[in-house]
Amino acid sequence: MGTLGLCSPLLIVSDLERSLRHYVDALGFEVRHLSPQPQPFFAIVGRDSAQLMFKELGPDIQPTPNPTRHPWAQWDVFIYCEAPDTLHAELAISAAAACGALDDTDDGLRGFTTIDPDGYVCMFAKPIGD
């Protein structure tokens, strides 16, 4: 069986520049790709081995975070985090990160969420007992 590599969700965003500021400044990601130049509408950001892609498609196509479509769809992105307590303490220093409470979920995970400017919810967690 083949080995899988990175998985990078693509999020439609309303303002690419604003999204990049949030993920870089508040969450500690770095911009790994930005195109086309001189007016980019696509980007890849990463932190460690986690990556996310963003695409701004214009005013007619707006973001639709999962929680806005169904209350049971709590997250848009799950990012495995070896030490969620440590990351939560790091990000909680910045009000811009908008961190939720560190908790053990009904799904058997320990972690926390952040909400970005378009309402996307990122869950940083690991299975309890890992």
Coordinates of N, CA and C in Angstrom, one line a residue:
M1 N 0.9 -1.2 0.0 CA 0.0 0.0 0.0 C 0.9 1.2 0.0
G2 N 0.5 2.3 -0.7 CA 1.3 3.5 -0.8 C 1.2 4.3 0.5
T3 N 2.2 5.1 0.7 CA 2.2 6.0 1.8 C 1.7 7.4 1.5
L4 N 0.8 7.9 2.3 CA 0.2 9.2 2.1 C 1.1 10.3 2.7
G5 N 1.0 11.4 2.1 CA 1.8 12.6 2.5 C 0.8 13.6 3.1
L6 N 1.2 14.9 3.0 CA 0.5 16.0 3.6 C -0.9 16.0 3.0
C7 N -1.9 16.5 3.7 CA -3.2 16.8 3.3 C -3.5 18.3 3.5
S8 N -3.8 19.0 2.5 CA -4.0 20.5 2.7 C -5.3 20.9 2.2
P9 N -6.2 21.1 3.2 CA -7.6 21.6 2.8 C -7.5 22.9 2.1
L10 N -8.4 23.1 1.2 CA -8.6 24.4 0.5 C -9.8 25.1 1.0
L11 N -9.6 26.3 1.5 CA -10.6 27.1 2.1 C -10.9 28.3 1.2
I12 N -12.1 28.5 0.8 CA -12.5 29.7 0.0 C -12.6 30.9 1.0
V13 N -11.9 32.0 0.7 CA -11.8 33.1 1.7 C -12.4 34.4 1.0
S14 N -12.8 35.3 1.8 CA -13.4 36.6 1.2 C -12.3 37.6 1.0
D15 N -11.2 37.5 1.7 CA -10.1 38.5 1.6 C -8.8 37.8 1.9
L16 N -8.0 37.4 0.9 CA -6.8 36.6 1.0 C -5.8 37.3 2.0
E17 N -5.6 38.6 1.8 CA -4.7 39.3 2.6 C -5.0 39.3 4.1
R18 N -6.3 39.4 4.4 CA -6.8 39.4 5.8 C -6.6 38.0 6.4
S19 N -6.9 36.9 5.6 CA -6.7 35.6 6.0 C -5.2 35.3 6.3
L20 N -4.4 35.7 5.4 CA -2.9 35.5 5.6 C -2.5 36.2 6.9
R21 N -2.9 37.4 7.2 CA -2.5 38.1 8.4 C -2.9 37.3 9.6
H22 N -4.1 36.8 9.6 CA -4.6 36.0 10.7 C -3.8 34.8 11.0
Y23 N -3.6 34.0 10.0 CA -2.9 32.7 10.1 C -1.4 32.9 10.4
V24 N -0.8 33.9 9.9 CA 0.6 34.2 10.1 C 0.8 34.9 11.5
D25 N 0.1 36.0 11.7 CA 0.3 36.8 12.9 C -0.3 36.2 14.1
A26 N -1.5 35.6 14.0 CA -2.1 35.1 15.2 C -1.8 33.7 15.5
L27 N -1.6 32.9 14.5 CA -1.4 31.4 14.7 C 0.0 30.9 14.4
G28 N 0.9 31.8 13.9 CA 2.3 31.4 13.7 C 2.6 30.6 12.5
F29 N 1.7 30.6 11.5 CA 1.9 29.9 10.2 C 2.9 30.8 9.4
E30 N 3.5 30.3 8.4 CA 4.3 31.0 7.4 C 3.7 30.9 6.0
V31 N 3.8 31.9 5.2 CA 3.4 31.8 3.8 C 4.4 31.0 3.0
R32 N 3.9 29.9 2.4 CA 4.8 29.1 1.6 C 4.6 29.3 0.1
H33 N 3.5 29.8 -0.3 CA 3.3 30.0 -1.7 C 2.2 31.1 -1.8
L34 N 2.4 32.0 -2.8 CA 1.5 33.1 -3.0 C 1.5 33.4 -4.5
S35 N 0.3 33.3 -5.2 CA 0.3 33.5 -6.6 C -1.2 33.8 -7.1
P36 N -1.3 34.3 -8.3 CA -0.3 34.8 -9.2 C 0.1 36.2 -8.8
Q37 N 1.3 36.6 -9.2 CA 1.8 37.9 -8.9 C 1.4 38.8 -10.1
P38 N 1.1 40.1 -10.0 CA 1.3 40.9 -8.8 C 0.0 40.9 -7.9
Q39 N -1.1 40.3 -8.3 CA -2.3 40.3 -7.5 C -2.7 38.9 -7.1
P40 N -2.1 38.4 -6.1 CA -2.4 37.0 -5.7 C -3.9 36.7 -5.3
F41 N -4.4 35.6 -5.6 CA -5.7 35.1 -5.1 C -5.6 33.7 -4.5
F42 N -4.4 33.1 -4.5 CA -4.2 31.8 -4.0 C -2.9 31.8 -3.1
A43 N -3.0 31.0 -2.0 CA -1.9 30.9 -1.1 C -1.9 29.6 -0.4
I44 N -0.7 29.2 0.0 CA -0.5 28.1 0.9 C 0.3 28.6 2.1
V45 N -0.3 28.2 3.3 CA 0.4 28.6 4.5 C 0.7 27.3 5.3
G46 N 1.8 27.3 6.1 CA 2.1 26.1 6.8 C 2.8 26.4 8.2
R47 N 2.7 25.5 9.0 CA 3.4 25.5 10.3 C 3.8 24.1 10.6
D48 N 5.0 23.9 10.8 CA 5.6 22.5 10.9 C 5.1 21.7 9.7
S49 N 4.4 20.5 9.9 CA 4.0 19.8 8.7 C 2.5 20.0 8.4
A50 N 1.8 20.9 9.1 CA 0.4 21.3 8.7 C 0.4 22.4 7.6
Q51 N -0.5 22.2 6.7 CA -0.6 23.2 5.6 C -2.1 23.4 5.3
L52 N -2.4 24.7 5.0 CA -3.7 25.0 4.5 C -3.6 25.8 3.2
M53 N -4.6 25.7 2.4 CA -4.6 26.5 1.1 C -5.8 27.4 1.2
F54 N -5.6 28.6 0.6 CA -6.7 29.6 0.6 C -6.9 30.1 -0.9
K55 N -8.1 30.3 -1.2 CA -8.4 30.9 -2.6 C -9.5 31.9 -2.4
E56 N -9.2 33.1 -2.9 CA -10.2 34.2 -3.0 C -10.8 34.2 -4.4
L57 N -12.1 33.9 -4.5 CA -12.7 33.8 -5.8 C -13.5 35.0 -6.2
G58 N -13.6 36.0 -5.4 CA -14.4 37.2 -5.7 C -15.7 37.3 -4.9
P59 N -16.3 38.4 -5.1 CA -17.5 38.7 -4.2 C -18.7 37.8 -4.4
D60 N -18.8 37.1 -5.6 CA -20.0 36.3 -5.8 C -19.9 34.9 -5.2
I61 N -18.7 34.5 -4.8 CA -18.5 33.2 -4.1 C -17.9 33.4 -2.7
Q62 N -18.7 33.3 -1.7 CA -18.3 33.6 -0.4 C -18.0 32.3 0.4
P63 N -17.2 32.4 1.5 CA -16.9 31.3 2.4 C -18.2 30.7 3.0
T64 N -18.2 29.4 3.2 CA -19.3 28.7 3.8 C -18.7 27.8 4.9
P65 N -18.4 28.3 6.0 CA -17.9 27.4 7.1 C -18.9 26.3 7.4
N66 N -18.4 25.1 7.7 CA -19.3 24.0 8.1 C -20.3 24.3 9.2
P67 N -19.9 24.9 10.3 CA -20.9 25.2 11.3 C -22.0 26.1 10.9
T68 N -21.9 26.9 9.8 CA -23.0 27.7 9.4 C -24.0 26.9 8.6
R69 N -23.6 25.7 8.1 CA -24.5 24.8 7.4 C -25.2 23.8 8.2
H70 N -24.5 23.4 9.3 CA -25.1 22.4 10.2 C -24.4 22.5 11.6
P71 N -25.2 22.6 12.6 CA -24.6 22.8 14.0 C -23.8 21.6 14.4
W72 N -24.0 20.4 13.9 CA -23.2 19.2 14.2 C -21.9 19.2 13.5
A73 N -21.7 20.0 12.5 CA -20.4 20.1 11.8 C -19.6 21.1 12.4
Q74 N -18.9 20.7 13.5 CA -18.2 21.7 14.4 C -17.0 22.3 13.8
W75 N -16.3 21.6 12.9 CA -15.0 22.1 12.5 C -14.9 22.1 11.0
D76 N -14.1 22.9 10.5 CA -13.7 22.9 9.0 C -12.4 22.2 8.8
V77 N -11.5 22.4 9.7 CA -10.1 21.8 9.6 C -9.8 21.1 10.9
F78 N -9.2 19.9 10.8 CA -8.6 19.3 12.0 C -7.1 19.3 11.8
I79 N -6.4 19.8 12.7 CA -4.9 19.8 12.7 C -4.4 19.0 13.9
Y80 N -3.8 17.8 13.6 CA -3.2 17.0 14.6 C -2.1 17.8 15.4
C81 N -2.2 17.8 16.7 CA -1.2 18.5 17.5 C -0.7 17.6 18.6
E82 N 0.6 17.4 18.6 CA 1.2 16.5 19.6 C 1.0 17.0 21.0
A83 N 1.0 18.3 21.2 CA 1.0 18.9 22.5 C -0.1 20.0 22.5
P84 N -1.4 19.7 22.5 CA -2.4 20.8 22.5 C -2.3 21.7 23.7
D85 N -2.0 21.2 24.8 CA -1.9 22.1 26.0 C -0.9 23.2 25.8
T86 N 0.3 22.8 25.3 CA 1.4 23.7 25.0 C 1.0 24.8 24.0
L87 N 0.4 24.3 22.9 CA 0.1 25.2 21.8 C -1.0 26.2 22.3
H88 N -2.0 25.7 23.0 CA -3.0 26.5 23.5 C -2.5 27.6 24.4
A89 N -1.5 27.3 25.3 CA -0.9 28.3 26.1 C -0.1 29.3 25.2
E90 N 0.5 28.9 24.2 CA 1.2 29.8 23.3 C 0.2 30.8 22.6
L91 N -0.8 30.2 22.0 CA -1.7 31.0 21.2 C -2.7 31.9 22.1
A92 N -3.0 31.4 23.3 CA -3.9 32.2 24.2 C -3.3 33.5 24.6
I93 N -2.0 33.7 24.4 CA -1.4 35.0 24.7 C -1.9 36.1 23.8
S94 N -2.2 35.7 22.5 CA -2.6 36.6 21.5 C -4.1 36.6 21.4
A95 N -4.8 37.7 21.7 CA -6.2 37.8 21.6 C -6.6 37.6 20.1
A96 N -5.7 37.9 19.2 CA -6.1 37.7 17.8 C -6.3 36.3 17.4
A97 N -5.8 35.3 18.2 CA -5.9 33.9 17.9 C -7.4 33.4 18.1
A98 N -8.1 34.1 19.0 CA -9.5 33.7 19.3 C -9.6 32.2 19.7
C99 N -8.8 31.8 20.6 CA -8.8 30.4 21.0 C -10.0 30.1 21.9
G100 N -10.6 28.9 21.6 CA -11.6 28.4 22.5 C -10.9 27.7 23.7
A101 N -11.7 27.2 24.6 CA -11.2 26.5 25.8 C -10.5 25.2 25.4
L102 N -9.5 24.9 26.1 CA -8.8 23.6 26.0 C -9.7 22.6 26.7
D103 N -10.0 21.5 26.0 CA -11.0 20.6 26.6 C -10.8 19.2 26.0
D104 N -11.4 18.2 26.7 CA -11.6 16.9 26.1 C -13.0 16.8 25.5
T105 N -13.0 16.4 24.2 CA -14.3 16.5 23.5 C -15.0 15.1 23.6
D106 N -16.3 15.1 23.2 CA -17.1 13.9 23.1 C -16.6 13.0 22.0
D107 N -15.8 13.5 21.1 CA -15.2 12.8 20.0 C -13.9 12.0 20.5
G108 N -13.5 12.2 21.7 CA -12.3 11.5 22.2 C -11.1 12.2 21.9
L109 N -11.1 13.5 21.8 CA -10.0 14.4 21.4 C -9.7 15.3 22.6
R110 N -8.4 15.7 22.7 CA -8.0 16.8 23.6 C -7.5 17.9 22.8
G111 N -8.1 19.1 22.9 CA -7.6 20.2 22.1 C -8.5 21.4 22.2
F112 N -8.4 22.3 21.2 CA -9.1 23.5 21.3 C -9.4 24.0 19.8
T113 N -10.2 25.0 19.7 CA -10.5 25.5 18.4 C -10.1 27.0 18.3
T114 N -9.9 27.4 17.1 CA -9.8 28.8 16.7 C -10.7 29.1 15.6
I115 N -11.1 30.4 15.5 CA -12.0 30.8 14.5 C -11.4 31.9 13.7
D116 N -11.3 31.8 12.4 CA -10.6 32.8 11.5 C -11.6 33.9 11.1
P117 N -11.1 34.9 10.4 CA -12.0 36.0 10.0 C -13.2 35.7 9.2
D118 N -13.2 34.5 8.4 CA -14.3 34.1 7.6 C -15.2 33.2 8.4
G119 N -14.9 32.8 9.6 CA -15.7 31.9 10.4 C -15.3 30.5 10.4
Y120 N -14.2 30.2 9.7 CA -13.7 28.8 9.6 C -13.2 28.4 11.0
V121 N -13.6 27.2 11.4 CA -13.2 26.7 12.7 C -12.1 25.6 12.5
C122 N -10.9 25.9 13.1 CA -9.8 25.0 13.1 C -9.7 24.3 14.5
M123 N -9.7 23.0 14.5 CA -9.5 22.2 15.7 C -8.1 21.7 15.7
F124 N -7.4 22.1 16.8 CA -6.0 21.7 17.0 C -6.1 20.6 18.2
A125 N -5.8 19.4 17.9 CA -6.1 18.4 18.9 C -5.3 17.1 18.6
K126 N -5.5 16.1 19.5 CA -5.0 14.8 19.3 C -5.9 13.9 20.1
P127 N -6.0 12.6 19.7 CA -6.8 11.6 20.4 C -6.4 11.5 21.8
I128 N -7.3 11.4 22.8 CA -6.9 11.3 24.2 C -6.2 9.9 24.3
G129 N -5.1 9.9 25.0 CA -4.4 8.7 25.2 C -3.2 8.6 24.3
D130 N -3.1 9.4 23.2 CA -2.0 9.4 22.3 C -0.8 10.0 23.0

